[in-house]
mmCIF file with all atom_site columns, C-alpha atoms in Angstrom:
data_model
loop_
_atom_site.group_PDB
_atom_site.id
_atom_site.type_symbol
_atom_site.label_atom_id
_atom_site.label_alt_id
_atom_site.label_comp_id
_atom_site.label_asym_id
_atom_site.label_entity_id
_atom_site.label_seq_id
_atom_site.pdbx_PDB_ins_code
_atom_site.Cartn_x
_atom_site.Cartn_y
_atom_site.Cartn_z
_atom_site.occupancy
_atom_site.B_iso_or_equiv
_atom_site.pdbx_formal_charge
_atom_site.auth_seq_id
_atom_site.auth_comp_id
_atom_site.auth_asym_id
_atom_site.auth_atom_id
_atom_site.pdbx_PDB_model_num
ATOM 1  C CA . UNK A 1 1  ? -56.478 -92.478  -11.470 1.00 0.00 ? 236 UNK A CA 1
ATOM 2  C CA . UNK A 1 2  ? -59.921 -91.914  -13.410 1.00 0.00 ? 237 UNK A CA 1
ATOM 3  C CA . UNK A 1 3  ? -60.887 -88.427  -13.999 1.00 0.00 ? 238 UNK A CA 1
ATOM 4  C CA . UNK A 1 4  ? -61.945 -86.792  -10.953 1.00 0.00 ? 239 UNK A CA 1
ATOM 5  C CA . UNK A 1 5  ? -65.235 -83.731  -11.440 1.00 0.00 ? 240 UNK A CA 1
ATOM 6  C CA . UNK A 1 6  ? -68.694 -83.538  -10.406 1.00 0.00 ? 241 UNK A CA 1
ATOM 7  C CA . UNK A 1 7  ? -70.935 -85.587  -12.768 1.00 0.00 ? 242 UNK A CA 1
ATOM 8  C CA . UNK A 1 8  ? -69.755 -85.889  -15.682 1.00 0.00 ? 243 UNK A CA 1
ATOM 9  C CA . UNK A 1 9  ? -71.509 -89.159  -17.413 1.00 0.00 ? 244 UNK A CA 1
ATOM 10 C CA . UNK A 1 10 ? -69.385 -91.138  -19.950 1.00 0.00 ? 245 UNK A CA 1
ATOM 11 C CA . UNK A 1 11 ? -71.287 -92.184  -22.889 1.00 0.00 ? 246 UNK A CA 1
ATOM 12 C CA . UNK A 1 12 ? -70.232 -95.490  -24.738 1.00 0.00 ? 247 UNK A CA 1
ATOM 13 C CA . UNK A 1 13 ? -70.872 -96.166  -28.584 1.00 0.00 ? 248 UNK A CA 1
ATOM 14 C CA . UNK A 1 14 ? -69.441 -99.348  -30.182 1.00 0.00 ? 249 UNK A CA 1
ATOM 15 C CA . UNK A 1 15 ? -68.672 -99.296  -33.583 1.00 0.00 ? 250 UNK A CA 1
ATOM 16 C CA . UNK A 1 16 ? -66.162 -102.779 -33.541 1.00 0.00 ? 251 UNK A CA 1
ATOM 17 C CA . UNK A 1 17 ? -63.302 -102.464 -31.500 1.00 0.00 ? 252 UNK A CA 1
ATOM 18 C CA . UNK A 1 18 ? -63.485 -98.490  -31.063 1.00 0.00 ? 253 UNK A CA 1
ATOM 19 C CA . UNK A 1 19 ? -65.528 -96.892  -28.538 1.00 0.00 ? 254 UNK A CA 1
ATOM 20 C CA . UNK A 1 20 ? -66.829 -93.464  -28.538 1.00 0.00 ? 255 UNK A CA 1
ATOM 21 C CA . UNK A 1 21 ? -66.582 -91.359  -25.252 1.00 0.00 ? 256 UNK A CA 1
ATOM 22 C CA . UNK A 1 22 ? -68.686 -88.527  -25.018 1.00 0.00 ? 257 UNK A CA 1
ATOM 23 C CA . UNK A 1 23 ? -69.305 -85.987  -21.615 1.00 0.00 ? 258 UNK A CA 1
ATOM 24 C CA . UNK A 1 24 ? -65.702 -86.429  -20.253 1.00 0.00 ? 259 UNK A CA 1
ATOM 25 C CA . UNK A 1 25 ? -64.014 -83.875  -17.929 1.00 0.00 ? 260 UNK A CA 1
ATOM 26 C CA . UNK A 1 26 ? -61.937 -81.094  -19.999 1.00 0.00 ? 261 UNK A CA 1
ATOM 27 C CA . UNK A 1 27 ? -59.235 -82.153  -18.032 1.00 0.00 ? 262 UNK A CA 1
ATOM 28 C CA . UNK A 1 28 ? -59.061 -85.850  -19.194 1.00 0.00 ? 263 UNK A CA 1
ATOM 29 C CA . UNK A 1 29 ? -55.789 -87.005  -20.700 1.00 0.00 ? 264 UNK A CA 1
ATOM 30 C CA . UNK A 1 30 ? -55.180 -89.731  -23.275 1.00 0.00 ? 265 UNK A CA 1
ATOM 31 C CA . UNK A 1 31 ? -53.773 -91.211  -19.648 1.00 0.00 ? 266 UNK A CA 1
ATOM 32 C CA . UNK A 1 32 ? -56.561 -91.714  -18.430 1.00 0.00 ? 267 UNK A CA 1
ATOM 33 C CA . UNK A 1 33 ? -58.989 -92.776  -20.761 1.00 0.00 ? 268 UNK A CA 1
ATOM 34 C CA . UNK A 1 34 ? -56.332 -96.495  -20.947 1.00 0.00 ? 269 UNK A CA 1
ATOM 35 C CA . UNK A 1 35 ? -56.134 -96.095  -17.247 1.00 0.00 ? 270 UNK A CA 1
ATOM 36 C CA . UNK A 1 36 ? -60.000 -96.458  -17.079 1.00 0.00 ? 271 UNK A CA 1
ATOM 37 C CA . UNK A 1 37 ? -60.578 -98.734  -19.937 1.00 0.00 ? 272 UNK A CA 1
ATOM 38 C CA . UNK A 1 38 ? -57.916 -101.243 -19.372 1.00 0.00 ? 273 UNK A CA 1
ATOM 39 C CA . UNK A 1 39 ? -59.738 -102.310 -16.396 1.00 0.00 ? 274 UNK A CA 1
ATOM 40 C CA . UNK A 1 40 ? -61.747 -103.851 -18.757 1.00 0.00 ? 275 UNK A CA 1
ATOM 41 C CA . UNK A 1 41 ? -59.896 -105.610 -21.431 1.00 0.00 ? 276 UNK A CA 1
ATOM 42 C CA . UNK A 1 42 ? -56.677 -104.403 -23.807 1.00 0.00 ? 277 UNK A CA 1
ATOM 43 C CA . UNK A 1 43 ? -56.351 -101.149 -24.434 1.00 0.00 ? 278 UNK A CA 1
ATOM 44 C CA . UNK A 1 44 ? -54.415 -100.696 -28.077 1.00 0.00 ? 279 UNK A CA 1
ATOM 45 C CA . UNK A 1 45 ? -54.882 -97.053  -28.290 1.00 0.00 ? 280 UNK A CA 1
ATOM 46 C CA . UNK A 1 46 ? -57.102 -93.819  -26.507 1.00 0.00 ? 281 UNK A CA 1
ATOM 47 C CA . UNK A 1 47 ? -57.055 -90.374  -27.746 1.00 0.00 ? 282 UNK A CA 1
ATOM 48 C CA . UNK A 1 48 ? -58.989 -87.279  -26.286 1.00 0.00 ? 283 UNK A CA 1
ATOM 49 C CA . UNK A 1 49 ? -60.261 -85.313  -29.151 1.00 0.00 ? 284 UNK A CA 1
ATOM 50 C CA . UNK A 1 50 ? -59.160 -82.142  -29.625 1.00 0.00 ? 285 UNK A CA 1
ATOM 51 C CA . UNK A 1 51 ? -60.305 -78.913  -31.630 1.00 0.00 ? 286 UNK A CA 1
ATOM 52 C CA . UNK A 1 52 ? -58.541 -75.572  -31.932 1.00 0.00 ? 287 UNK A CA 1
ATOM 53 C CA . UNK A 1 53 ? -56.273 -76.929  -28.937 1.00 0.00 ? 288 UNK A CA 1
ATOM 54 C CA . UNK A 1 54 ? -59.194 -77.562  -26.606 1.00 0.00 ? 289 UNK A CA 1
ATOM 55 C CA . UNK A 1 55 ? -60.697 -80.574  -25.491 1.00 0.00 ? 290 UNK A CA 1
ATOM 56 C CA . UNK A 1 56 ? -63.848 -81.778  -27.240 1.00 0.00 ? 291 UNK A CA 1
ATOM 57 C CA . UNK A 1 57 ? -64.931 -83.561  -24.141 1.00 0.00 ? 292 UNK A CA 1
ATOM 58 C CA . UNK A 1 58 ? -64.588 -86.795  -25.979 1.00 0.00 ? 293 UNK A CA 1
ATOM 59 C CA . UNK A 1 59 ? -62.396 -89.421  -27.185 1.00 0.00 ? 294 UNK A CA 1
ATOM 60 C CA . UNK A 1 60 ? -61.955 -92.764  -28.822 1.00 0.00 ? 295 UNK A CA 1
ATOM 61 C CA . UNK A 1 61 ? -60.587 -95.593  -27.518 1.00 0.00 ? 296 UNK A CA 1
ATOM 62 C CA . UNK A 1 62 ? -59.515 -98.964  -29.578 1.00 0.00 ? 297 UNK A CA 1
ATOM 63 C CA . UNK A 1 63 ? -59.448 -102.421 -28.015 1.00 0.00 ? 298 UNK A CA 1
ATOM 64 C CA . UNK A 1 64 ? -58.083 -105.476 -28.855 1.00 0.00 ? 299 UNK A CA 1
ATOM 65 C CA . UNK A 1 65 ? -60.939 -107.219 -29.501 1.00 0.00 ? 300 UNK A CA 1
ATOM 66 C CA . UNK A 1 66 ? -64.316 -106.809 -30.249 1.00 0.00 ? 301 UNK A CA 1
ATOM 67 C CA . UNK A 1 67 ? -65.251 -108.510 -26.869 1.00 0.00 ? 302 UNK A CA 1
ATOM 68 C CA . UNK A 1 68 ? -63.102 -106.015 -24.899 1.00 0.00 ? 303 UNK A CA 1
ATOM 69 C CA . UNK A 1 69 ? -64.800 -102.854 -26.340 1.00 0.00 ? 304 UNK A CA 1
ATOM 70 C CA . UNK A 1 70 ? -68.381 -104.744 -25.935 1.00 0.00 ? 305 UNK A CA 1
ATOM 71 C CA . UNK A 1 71 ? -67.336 -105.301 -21.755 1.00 0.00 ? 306 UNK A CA 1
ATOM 72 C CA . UNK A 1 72 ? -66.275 -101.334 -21.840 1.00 0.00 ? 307 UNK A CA 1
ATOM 73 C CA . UNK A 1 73 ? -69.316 -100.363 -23.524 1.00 0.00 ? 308 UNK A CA 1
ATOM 74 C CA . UNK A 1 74 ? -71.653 -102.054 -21.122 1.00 0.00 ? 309 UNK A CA 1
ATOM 75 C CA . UNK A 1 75 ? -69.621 -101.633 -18.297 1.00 0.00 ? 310 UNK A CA 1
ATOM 76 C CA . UNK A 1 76 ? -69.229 -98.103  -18.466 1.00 0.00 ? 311 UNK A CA 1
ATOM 77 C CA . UNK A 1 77 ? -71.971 -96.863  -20.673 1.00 0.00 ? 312 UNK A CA 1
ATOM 78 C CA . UNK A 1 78 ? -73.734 -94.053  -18.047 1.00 0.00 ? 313 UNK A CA 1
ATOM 79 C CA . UNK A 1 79 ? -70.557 -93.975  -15.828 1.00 0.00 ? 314 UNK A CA 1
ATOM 80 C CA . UNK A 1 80 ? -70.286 -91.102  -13.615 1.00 0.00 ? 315 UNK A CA 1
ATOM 81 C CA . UNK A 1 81 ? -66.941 -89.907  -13.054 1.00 0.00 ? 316 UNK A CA 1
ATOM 82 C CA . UNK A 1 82 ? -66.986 -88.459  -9.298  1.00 0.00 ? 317 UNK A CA 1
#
């Protein structure tokens, strides 16, 4: 399932098919971000950044298309994870 913490907002920047994630849970895995973000279209590829071997709190996910990341973006652009 999704990430599960108090509320943390998920921030959405398209740049083409990849979409930025900013605000997530420490605790989110690469798992989850295509868990979430599949829901709305292809996920090719999601990655939680990392620095120093701790989370950044954000990610990048790819789509297929640049319709699929546009439907993630303005699906989940000020998503609260709860």
């Amino acid at each position: 399932p999704a990430p599960s913490v108090r509320s943390d907002i998920l921030l959405l920047h398209p740049c083409s098919r990849p979409a930025y994630c900013e605000q997530l849970p420490w605790s989110t895995a690469n798992e989850d971000l295509v868990e979430l973000f599949q829901t709305t279209g292809t996920v090719e590829h999601a990655e939680v950044l990392f620095e120093h071997g701790r989370s950044k709190g954000a990610g990048v996910v790819q789509f297929a298309s640049i319709e699929d990341a546009t439907t993630a973006v303005t699906r989940f652009n000020g998503f609260v994870c709860l």
